[in-house]
Amino acid sequence: MKSRDKILAKAADLIHAKGLNHTSVQDILEAASVTKSNFYYHFDSKEQLGFEVLAFRMRQFYLLAIEPSLVKSDLEPGQRIHAFLDRMMALGMSPIGELGCPFGNLAQETSALHEPMRESLSAMFRACTEAAEKCFEEGKKTGVFQADLPSKQVAEFVLAQIQGSFLLRKTHKEPELIRRNFEMLRAFIDGWRSR
Protein backbone atom coordinates (compact mmCIF):
# COMPACT_ATOMS: atom_id res chain seq x y z
CA MET A 1 0.00 0.00 0.00
CA LYS A 2 1.34 3.45 -0.91
CA SER A 3 2.11 5.64 2.09
CA ARG A 4 -0.57 8.19 1.13
CA ASP A 5 -3.24 5.47 0.96
CA LYS A 6 -2.00 3.97 4.22
CA ILE A 7 -2.19 7.35 5.96
CA LEU A 8 -5.74 7.86 4.65
CA ALA A 9 -6.92 4.40 5.71
CA LYS A 10 -5.39 4.60 9.18
CA ALA A 11 -6.64 8.16 9.68
CA ALA A 12 -10.16 7.08 8.63
CA ASP A 13 -10.12 4.30 11.23
CA LEU A 14 -8.81 6.58 13.97
CA ILE A 15 -11.26 9.39 13.21
CA HIS A 16 -14.14 6.90 13.21
CA ALA A 17 -13.08 5.57 16.60
CA LYS A 18 -11.91 8.77 18.33
CA GLY A 19 -13.29 11.68 16.33
CA LEU A 20 -11.45 14.25 14.24
CA ASN A 21 -10.63 16.58 17.13
CA HIS A 22 -9.30 13.79 19.34
CA THR A 23 -7.10 12.29 16.62
CA SER A 24 -3.71 13.94 16.52
CA VAL A 25 -1.22 13.95 13.67
CA GLN A 26 1.06 11.96 15.99
CA ASP A 27 -1.66 9.30 16.40
CA ILE A 28 -1.86 9.01 12.61
CA LEU A 29 1.93 8.85 12.20
CA GLU A 30 2.14 6.00 14.70
CA ALA A 31 -0.78 4.06 13.25
CA ALA A 32 0.47 4.41 9.67
CA SER A 33 4.16 3.95 10.61
CA VAL A 34 5.20 7.04 8.65
CA THR A 35 7.30 10.07 9.47
CA LYS A 36 6.01 13.60 9.94
CA SER A 37 7.79 14.70 6.75
CA ASN A 38 6.05 11.88 4.87
CA PHE A 39 2.68 13.00 6.25
CA TYR A 40 3.24 16.63 5.23
CA TYR A 41 4.53 15.57 1.81
CA HIS A 42 1.04 14.21 1.09
CA PHE A 43 -1.17 16.53 3.17
CA ASP A 44 -0.83 20.25 3.87
CA SER A 45 -2.60 19.99 7.21
CA LYS A 46 -4.77 17.83 9.43
CA GLU A 47 -7.75 19.80 8.12
CA GLN A 48 -6.95 18.82 4.53
CA LEU A 49 -6.56 15.23 5.68
CA GLY A 50 -10.00 15.44 7.33
CA PHE A 51 -11.60 16.39 4.00
CA GLU A 52 -9.70 13.66 2.19
CA VAL A 53 -10.79 11.10 4.78
CA LEU A 54 -14.38 12.19 4.22
CA ALA A 55 -13.99 11.82 0.45
CA PHE A 56 -12.34 8.41 0.98
CA ARG A 57 -15.23 7.27 3.21
CA MET A 58 -17.78 8.58 0.69
CA ARG A 59 -16.18 6.57 -2.13
CA GLN A 60 -16.17 3.47 0.08
CA PHE A 61 -19.80 3.98 1.07
CA TYR A 62 -20.91 4.46 -2.52
CA LEU A 63 -19.16 1.27 -3.66
CA LEU A 64 -20.23 -0.86 -0.68
CA ALA A 65 -23.75 0.38 0.02
CA ILE A 66 -25.30 2.66 -2.59
CA GLU A 67 -24.15 1.34 -5.97
CA PRO A 68 -24.92 -2.36 -5.34
CA SER A 69 -28.39 -1.57 -3.97
CA LEU A 70 -30.02 1.74 -4.81
CA VAL A 71 -28.33 2.08 -8.20
CA LYS A 72 -28.51 -1.61 -9.17
CA SER A 73 -30.92 -1.79 -12.09
CA ASP A 74 -31.75 -5.52 -12.17
CA LEU A 75 -33.93 -5.22 -9.04
CA GLU A 76 -37.30 -3.51 -8.86
CA PRO A 77 -37.28 -0.24 -6.84
CA GLY A 78 -38.74 -1.73 -3.65
CA GLN A 79 -36.17 -4.51 -3.69
CA ARG A 80 -33.39 -1.94 -4.17
CA ILE A 81 -34.53 -0.03 -1.09
CA HIS A 82 -34.57 -3.27 0.93
CA ALA A 83 -31.14 -4.25 -0.44
CA PHE A 84 -29.82 -0.89 0.82
CA LEU A 85 -31.37 -1.54 4.24
CA ASP A 86 -29.82 -5.04 4.25
CA ARG A 87 -26.38 -3.53 3.72
CA MET A 88 -26.90 -0.84 6.34
CA MET A 89 -28.24 -3.34 8.86
CA ALA A 90 -25.24 -5.63 8.32
CA LEU A 91 -22.90 -2.69 8.93
CA GLY A 92 -24.82 -1.57 11.99
CA MET A 93 -24.86 -5.02 13.56
CA SER A 94 -21.19 -5.73 12.84
CA PRO A 95 -18.49 -5.00 15.45
CA ILE A 96 -17.59 -1.79 13.56
CA GLY A 97 -21.20 -0.66 14.04
CA GLU A 98 -20.45 -0.14 17.71
CA LEU A 99 -18.48 2.95 16.70
CA GLY A 100 -21.56 4.49 15.06
CA CYS A 101 -21.80 5.90 11.56
CA PRO A 102 -18.56 7.63 10.51
CA PHE A 103 -20.57 10.35 8.74
CA GLY A 104 -23.01 10.85 11.59
CA ASN A 105 -20.15 10.99 14.11
CA LEU A 106 -18.33 13.59 12.05
CA ALA A 107 -21.51 15.63 11.57
CA GLN A 108 -22.16 15.68 15.32
CA GLU A 109 -18.59 16.66 16.05
CA THR A 110 -18.00 19.34 13.42
CA SER A 111 -21.23 20.75 11.97
CA ALA A 112 -21.61 23.59 14.47
CA LEU A 113 -17.92 24.48 14.35
CA HIS A 114 -16.63 23.93 10.82
CA GLU A 115 -18.85 25.22 8.02
CA PRO A 116 -16.91 23.71 5.09
CA MET A 117 -17.03 20.24 6.71
CA ARG A 118 -20.75 20.68 7.46
CA GLU A 119 -21.36 21.58 3.80
CA SER A 120 -19.45 18.49 2.60
CA LEU A 121 -21.39 16.22 4.95
CA SER A 122 -24.66 17.86 3.95
CA ALA A 123 -23.87 17.19 0.28
CA MET A 124 -23.10 13.55 1.10
CA PHE A 125 -26.37 13.03 3.01
CA ARG A 126 -28.30 14.79 0.21
CA ALA A 127 -26.74 12.46 -2.37
CA CYS A 128 -27.86 9.42 -0.34
CA THR A 129 -31.35 10.87 0.03
CA GLU A 130 -31.56 11.57 -3.70
CA ALA A 131 -30.52 7.99 -4.57
CA ALA A 132 -33.33 6.63 -2.35
CA GLU A 133 -35.78 9.24 -3.65
CA LYS A 134 -35.10 8.12 -7.25
CA CYS A 135 -35.97 4.55 -6.27
CA PHE A 136 -39.23 5.67 -4.69
CA GLU A 137 -40.08 7.83 -7.72
CA GLU A 138 -39.33 4.97 -10.10
CA GLY A 139 -41.44 2.70 -7.90
CA LYS A 140 -44.37 5.11 -8.17
CA LYS A 141 -44.08 5.19 -11.97
CA THR A 142 -43.92 1.41 -12.25
CA GLY A 143 -46.72 0.77 -9.76
CA VAL A 144 -44.56 -0.72 -7.00
CA PHE A 145 -45.37 2.15 -4.63
CA GLN A 146 -48.56 4.14 -4.18
CA ALA A 147 -48.81 7.20 -6.41
CA ASP A 148 -49.22 9.57 -3.45
CA LEU A 149 -46.00 8.45 -1.69
CA PRO A 150 -44.00 11.63 -0.84
CA SER A 151 -40.70 10.33 -2.21
CA LYS A 152 -38.37 13.04 -0.92
CA GLN A 153 -39.85 13.08 2.58
CA VAL A 154 -39.82 9.29 2.85
CA ALA A 155 -36.21 9.15 1.61
CA GLU A 156 -35.22 11.75 4.23
CA PHE A 157 -37.12 9.79 6.88
CA VAL A 158 -35.31 6.56 5.91
CA LEU A 159 -31.91 8.23 6.28
CA ALA A 160 -32.92 9.86 9.57
CA GLN A 161 -34.03 6.48 10.95
CA ILE A 162 -30.78 4.84 9.87
CA GLN A 163 -28.72 7.61 11.50
CA GLY A 164 -30.79 7.45 14.68
CA SER A 165 -30.43 3.68 14.82
CA PHE A 166 -26.65 3.89 14.44
CA LEU A 167 -26.49 6.52 17.19
CA LEU A 168 -28.56 4.41 19.58
CA ARG A 169 -26.56 1.27 18.72
CA LYS A 170 -23.36 3.17 19.56
CA THR A 171 -24.83 4.59 22.77
CA HIS A 172 -26.42 1.39 24.08
CA LYS A 173 -23.84 -1.02 22.59
CA GLU A 174 -26.77 -3.19 21.54
CA PRO A 175 -26.58 -4.67 18.01
CA GLU A 176 -30.12 -6.09 18.14
CA LEU A 177 -31.45 -2.55 18.40
CA ILE A 178 -30.46 -2.11 14.75
CA ARG A 179 -32.48 -5.17 13.72
CA ARG A 180 -35.58 -4.03 15.64
CA ASN A 181 -35.48 -0.52 14.21
CA PHE A 182 -34.87 -1.73 10.69
CA GLU A 183 -37.84 -4.12 10.93
CA MET A 184 -40.04 -1.15 11.83
CA LEU A 185 -38.55 0.88 9.00
CA ARG A 186 -39.18 -1.92 6.50
CA ALA A 187 -42.79 -2.22 7.67
CA PHE A 188 -43.24 1.52 7.20
CA ILE A 189 -41.82 1.39 3.65
CA ASP A 190 -43.89 -1.68 2.74
CA GLY A 191 -46.98 0.18 3.94
CA TRP A 192 -46.53 2.42 0.90
CA ARG A 193 -46.49 -0.49 -1.55
CA SER A 194 -49.33 -0.63 -4.04
CA ARG A 195 -52.00 -3.10 -3.05
mmCIF file of C-alpha atoms in Angstrom:
data_model
loop_
_atom_site.group_PDB
_atom_site.id
_atom_site.type_symbol
_atom_site.label_atom_id
_atom_site.label_comp_id
_atom_site.label_asym_id
_atom_site.label_seq_id
_atom_site.Cartn_x
_atom_site.Cartn_y
_atom_site.Cartn_z
ATOM 1 C CA MET A 1 0.000 0.000 0.000
ATOM 2 C CA LYS A 2 1.340 3.448 -0.910
ATOM 3 C CA SER A 3 2.107 5.643 2.088
ATOM 4 C CA ARG A 4 -0.571 8.193 1.127
ATOM 5 C CA ASP A 5 -3.240 5.472 0.963
ATOM 6 C CA LYS A 6 -1.997 3.969 4.225
ATOM 7 C CA ILE A 7 -2.195 7.354 5.960
ATOM 8 C CA LEU A 8 -5.741 7.862 4.646
ATOM 9 C CA ALA A 9 -6.924 4.397 5.705
ATOM 10 C CA LYS A 10 -5.389 4.601 9.183
ATOM 11 C CA ALA A 11 -6.642 8.159 9.683
ATOM 12 C CA ALA A 12 -10.157 7.084 8.626
ATOM 13 C CA ASP A 13 -10.117 4.301 11.227
ATOM 14 C CA LEU A 14 -8.811 6.578 13.974
ATOM 15 C CA ILE A 15 -11.258 9.390 13.206
ATOM 16 C CA HIS A 16 -14.144 6.900 13.213
ATOM 17 C CA ALA A 17 -13.084 5.570 16.603
ATOM 18 C CA LYS A 18 -11.910 8.769 18.334
ATOM 19 C CA GLY A 19 -13.289 11.675 16.334
ATOM 20 C CA LEU A 20 -11.446 14.248 14.244
ATOM 21 C CA ASN A 21 -10.632 16.580 17.130
ATOM 22 C CA HIS A 22 -9.300 13.786 19.344
ATOM 23 C CA THR A 23 -7.102 12.288 16.623
ATOM 24 C CA SER A 24 -3.706 13.945 16.516
ATOM 25 C CA VAL A 25 -1.219 13.952 13.669
ATOM 26 C CA GLN A 26 1.059 11.958 15.993
ATOM 27 C CA ASP A 27 -1.661 9.298 16.397
ATOM 28 C CA ILE A 28 -1.858 9.006 12.608
ATOM 29 C CA LEU A 29 1.931 8.853 12.198
ATOM 30 C CA GLU A 30 2.144 6.000 14.699
ATOM 31 C CA ALA A 31 -0.784 4.061 13.245
ATOM 32 C CA ALA A 32 0.466 4.409 9.672
ATOM 33 C CA SER A 33 4.158 3.951 10.605
ATOM 34 C CA VAL A 34 5.202 7.040 8.650
ATOM 35 C CA THR A 35 7.304 10.069 9.474
ATOM 36 C CA LYS A 36 6.008 13.603 9.940
ATOM 37 C CA SER A 37 7.791 14.698 6.747
ATOM 38 C CA ASN A 38 6.050 11.883 4.865
ATOM 39 C CA PHE A 39 2.684 13.004 6.247
ATOM 40 C CA TYR A 40 3.240 16.632 5.228
ATOM 41 C CA TYR A 41 4.535 15.573 1.811
ATOM 42 C CA HIS A 42 1.042 14.207 1.088
ATOM 43 C CA PHE A 43 -1.173 16.534 3.174
ATOM 44 C CA ASP A 44 -0.827 20.249 3.868
ATOM 45 C CA SER A 45 -2.603 19.989 7.212
ATOM 46 C CA LYS A 46 -4.769 17.829 9.433
ATOM 47 C CA GLU A 47 -7.751 19.799 8.116
ATOM 48 C CA GLN A 48 -6.950 18.824 4.530
ATOM 49 C CA LEU A 49 -6.559 15.226 5.684
ATOM 50 C CA GLY A 50 -10.003 15.441 7.326
ATOM 51 C CA PHE A 51 -11.600 16.393 3.999
ATOM 52 C CA GLU A 52 -9.698 13.664 2.188
ATOM 53 C CA VAL A 53 -10.786 11.103 4.780
ATOM 54 C CA LEU A 54 -14.383 12.194 4.217
ATOM 55 C CA ALA A 55 -13.986 11.820 0.446
ATOM 56 C CA PHE A 56 -12.340 8.407 0.975
ATOM 57 C CA ARG A 57 -15.231 7.273 3.209
ATOM 58 C CA MET A 58 -17.778 8.578 0.689
ATOM 59 C CA ARG A 59 -16.181 6.570 -2.131
ATOM 60 C CA GLN A 60 -16.172 3.466 0.078
ATOM 61 C CA PHE A 61 -19.802 3.981 1.068
ATOM 62 C CA TYR A 62 -20.914 4.457 -2.524
ATOM 63 C CA LEU A 63 -19.156 1.274 -3.661
ATOM 64 C CA LEU A 64 -20.225 -0.861 -0.675
ATOM 65 C CA ALA A 65 -23.749 0.379 0.017
ATOM 66 C CA ILE A 66 -25.299 2.661 -2.592
ATOM 67 C CA GLU A 67 -24.147 1.342 -5.974
ATOM 68 C CA PRO A 68 -24.923 -2.364 -5.337
ATOM 69 C CA SER A 69 -28.392 -1.574 -3.966
ATOM 70 C CA LEU A 70 -30.019 1.743 -4.810
ATOM 71 C CA VAL A 71 -28.330 2.079 -8.202
ATOM 72 C CA LYS A 72 -28.511 -1.612 -9.170
ATOM 73 C CA SER A 73 -30.920 -1.785 -12.092
ATOM 74 C CA ASP A 74 -31.749 -5.517 -12.166
ATOM 75 C CA LEU A 75 -33.926 -5.218 -9.039
ATOM 76 C CA GLU A 76 -37.297 -3.506 -8.861
ATOM 77 C CA PRO A 77 -37.279 -0.245 -6.843
ATOM 78 C CA GLY A 78 -38.743 -1.726 -3.652
ATOM 79 C CA GLN A 79 -36.167 -4.508 -3.694
ATOM 80 C CA ARG A 80 -33.387 -1.940 -4.173
ATOM 81 C CA ILE A 81 -34.534 -0.030 -1.085
ATOM 82 C CA HIS A 82 -34.567 -3.269 0.928
ATOM 83 C CA ALA A 83 -31.138 -4.248 -0.444
ATOM 84 C CA PHE A 84 -29.819 -0.894 0.820
ATOM 85 C CA LEU A 85 -31.366 -1.541 4.237
ATOM 86 C CA ASP A 86 -29.817 -5.038 4.248
ATOM 87 C CA ARG A 87 -26.376 -3.534 3.724
ATOM 88 C CA MET A 88 -26.897 -0.836 6.336
ATOM 89 C CA MET A 89 -28.241 -3.337 8.863
ATOM 90 C CA ALA A 90 -25.242 -5.630 8.321
ATOM 91 C CA LEU A 91 -22.896 -2.685 8.931
ATOM 92 C CA GLY A 92 -24.818 -1.569 11.994
ATOM 93 C CA MET A 93 -24.855 -5.021 13.564
ATOM 94 C CA SER A 94 -21.193 -5.733 12.838
ATOM 95 C CA PRO A 95 -18.491 -4.997 15.448
ATOM 96 C CA ILE A 96 -17.590 -1.794 13.561
ATOM 97 C CA GLY A 97 -21.202 -0.665 14.045
ATOM 98 C CA GLU A 98 -20.452 -0.142 17.712
ATOM 99 C CA LEU A 99 -18.479 2.953 16.699
ATOM 100 C CA GLY A 100 -21.558 4.488 15.058
ATOM 101 C CA CYS A 101 -21.801 5.902 11.561
ATOM 102 C CA PRO A 102 -18.561 7.635 10.509
ATOM 103 C CA PHE A 103 -20.569 10.354 8.735
ATOM 104 C CA GLY A 104 -23.006 10.849 11.595
ATOM 105 C CA ASN A 105 -20.153 10.992 14.112
ATOM 106 C CA LEU A 106 -18.326 13.586 12.047
ATOM 107 C CA ALA A 107 -21.509 15.631 11.574
ATOM 108 C CA GLN A 108 -22.164 15.679 15.322
ATOM 109 C CA GLU A 109 -18.587 16.661 16.054
ATOM 110 C CA THR A 110 -17.996 19.337 13.418
ATOM 111 C CA SER A 111 -21.234 20.752 11.971
ATOM 112 C CA ALA A 112 -21.614 23.593 14.469
ATOM 113 C CA LEU A 113 -17.918 24.484 14.352
ATOM 114 C CA HIS A 114 -16.634 23.930 10.824
ATOM 115 C CA GLU A 115 -18.853 25.225 8.024
ATOM 116 C CA PRO A 116 -16.911 23.709 5.092
ATOM 117 C CA MET A 117 -17.028 20.242 6.708
ATOM 118 C CA ARG A 118 -20.751 20.679 7.461
ATOM 119 C CA GLU A 119 -21.356 21.580 3.802
ATOM 120 C CA SER A 120 -19.449 18.492 2.605
ATOM 121 C CA LEU A 121 -21.386 16.223 4.955
ATOM 122 C CA SER A 122 -24.655 17.859 3.953
ATOM 123 C CA ALA A 123 -23.874 17.185 0.283
ATOM 124 C CA MET A 124 -23.096 13.554 1.103
ATOM 125 C CA PHE A 125 -26.371 13.031 3.006
ATOM 126 C CA ARG A 126 -28.298 14.789 0.207
ATOM 127 C CA ALA A 127 -26.740 12.458 -2.372
ATOM 128 C CA CYS A 128 -27.860 9.422 -0.342
ATOM 129 C CA THR A 129 -31.347 10.872 0.032
ATOM 130 C CA GLU A 130 -31.565 11.567 -3.702
ATOM 131 C CA ALA A 131 -30.525 7.989 -4.571
ATOM 132 C CA ALA A 132 -33.333 6.632 -2.354
ATOM 133 C CA GLU A 133 -35.784 9.245 -3.651
ATOM 134 C CA LYS A 134 -35.095 8.123 -7.250
ATOM 135 C CA CYS A 135 -35.969 4.546 -6.271
ATOM 136 C CA PHE A 136 -39.228 5.667 -4.686
ATOM 137 C CA GLU A 137 -40.076 7.830 -7.723
ATOM 138 C CA GLU A 138 -39.330 4.968 -10.103
ATOM 139 C CA GLY A 139 -41.441 2.703 -7.904
ATOM 140 C CA LYS A 140 -44.367 5.111 -8.167
ATOM 141 C CA LYS A 141 -44.083 5.193 -11.974
ATOM 142 C CA THR A 142 -43.915 1.408 -12.248
ATOM 143 C CA GLY A 143 -46.723 0.769 -9.762
ATOM 144 C CA VAL A 144 -44.560 -0.725 -7.002
ATOM 145 C CA PHE A 145 -45.372 2.147 -4.628
ATOM 146 C CA GLN A 146 -48.558 4.141 -4.181
ATOM 147 C CA ALA A 147 -48.815 7.204 -6.407
ATOM 148 C CA ASP A 148 -49.216 9.570 -3.455
ATOM 149 C CA LEU A 149 -46.000 8.455 -1.691
ATOM 150 C CA PRO A 150 -44.002 11.633 -0.845
ATOM 151 C CA SER A 151 -40.697 10.332 -2.212
ATOM 152 C CA LYS A 152 -38.372 13.039 -0.920
ATOM 153 C CA GLN A 153 -39.854 13.084 2.584
ATOM 154 C CA VAL A 154 -39.816 9.286 2.846
ATOM 155 C CA ALA A 155 -36.207 9.152 1.605
ATOM 156 C CA GLU A 156 -35.219 11.752 4.226
ATOM 157 C CA PHE A 157 -37.117 9.786 6.883
ATOM 158 C CA VAL A 158 -35.307 6.560 5.911
ATOM 159 C CA LEU A 159 -31.908 8.235 6.282
ATOM 160 C CA ALA A 160 -32.925 9.858 9.574
ATOM 161 C CA GLN A 161 -34.030 6.476 10.949
ATOM 162 C CA ILE A 162 -30.776 4.842 9.868
ATOM 163 C CA GLN A 163 -28.721 7.607 11.503
ATOM 164 C CA GLY A 164 -30.790 7.446 14.680
ATOM 165 C CA SER A 165 -30.430 3.677 14.822
ATOM 166 C CA PHE A 166 -26.647 3.890 14.442
ATOM 167 C CA LEU A 167 -26.493 6.525 17.188
ATOM 168 C CA LEU A 168 -28.556 4.408 19.584
ATOM 169 C CA ARG A 169 -26.557 1.273 18.717
ATOM 170 C CA LYS A 170 -23.359 3.172 19.560
ATOM 171 C CA THR A 171 -24.826 4.590 22.771
ATOM 172 C CA HIS A 172 -26.420 1.389 24.083
ATOM 173 C CA LYS A 173 -23.839 -1.020 22.592
ATOM 174 C CA GLU A 174 -26.767 -3.190 21.542
ATOM 175 C CA PRO A 175 -26.575 -4.671 18.006
ATOM 176 C CA GLU A 176 -30.118 -6.091 18.143
ATOM 177 C CA LEU A 177 -31.448 -2.545 18.400
ATOM 178 C CA ILE A 178 -30.455 -2.113 14.754
ATOM 179 C CA ARG A 179 -32.481 -5.174 13.723
ATOM 180 C CA ARG A 180 -35.582 -4.034 15.645
ATOM 181 C CA ASN A 181 -35.482 -0.519 14.209
ATOM 182 C CA PHE A 182 -34.874 -1.728 10.685
ATOM 183 C CA GLU A 183 -37.838 -4.120 10.935
ATOM 184 C CA MET A 184 -40.044 -1.152 11.833
ATOM 185 C CA LEU A 185 -38.550 0.879 8.996
ATOM 186 C CA ARG A 186 -39.182 -1.925 6.497
ATOM 187 C CA ALA A 187 -42.787 -2.220 7.667
ATOM 188 C CA PHE A 188 -43.240 1.524 7.204
ATOM 189 C CA ILE A 189 -41.822 1.389 3.654
ATOM 190 C CA ASP A 190 -43.889 -1.678 2.745
ATOM 191 C CA GLY A 191 -46.982 0.178 3.940
ATOM 192 C CA TRP A 192 -46.531 2.419 0.903
ATOM 193 C CA ARG A 193 -46.491 -0.492 -1.550
ATOM 194 C CA SER A 194 -49.327 -0.631 -4.041
ATOM 195 C CA ARG A 195 -52.005 -3.105 -3.046
#
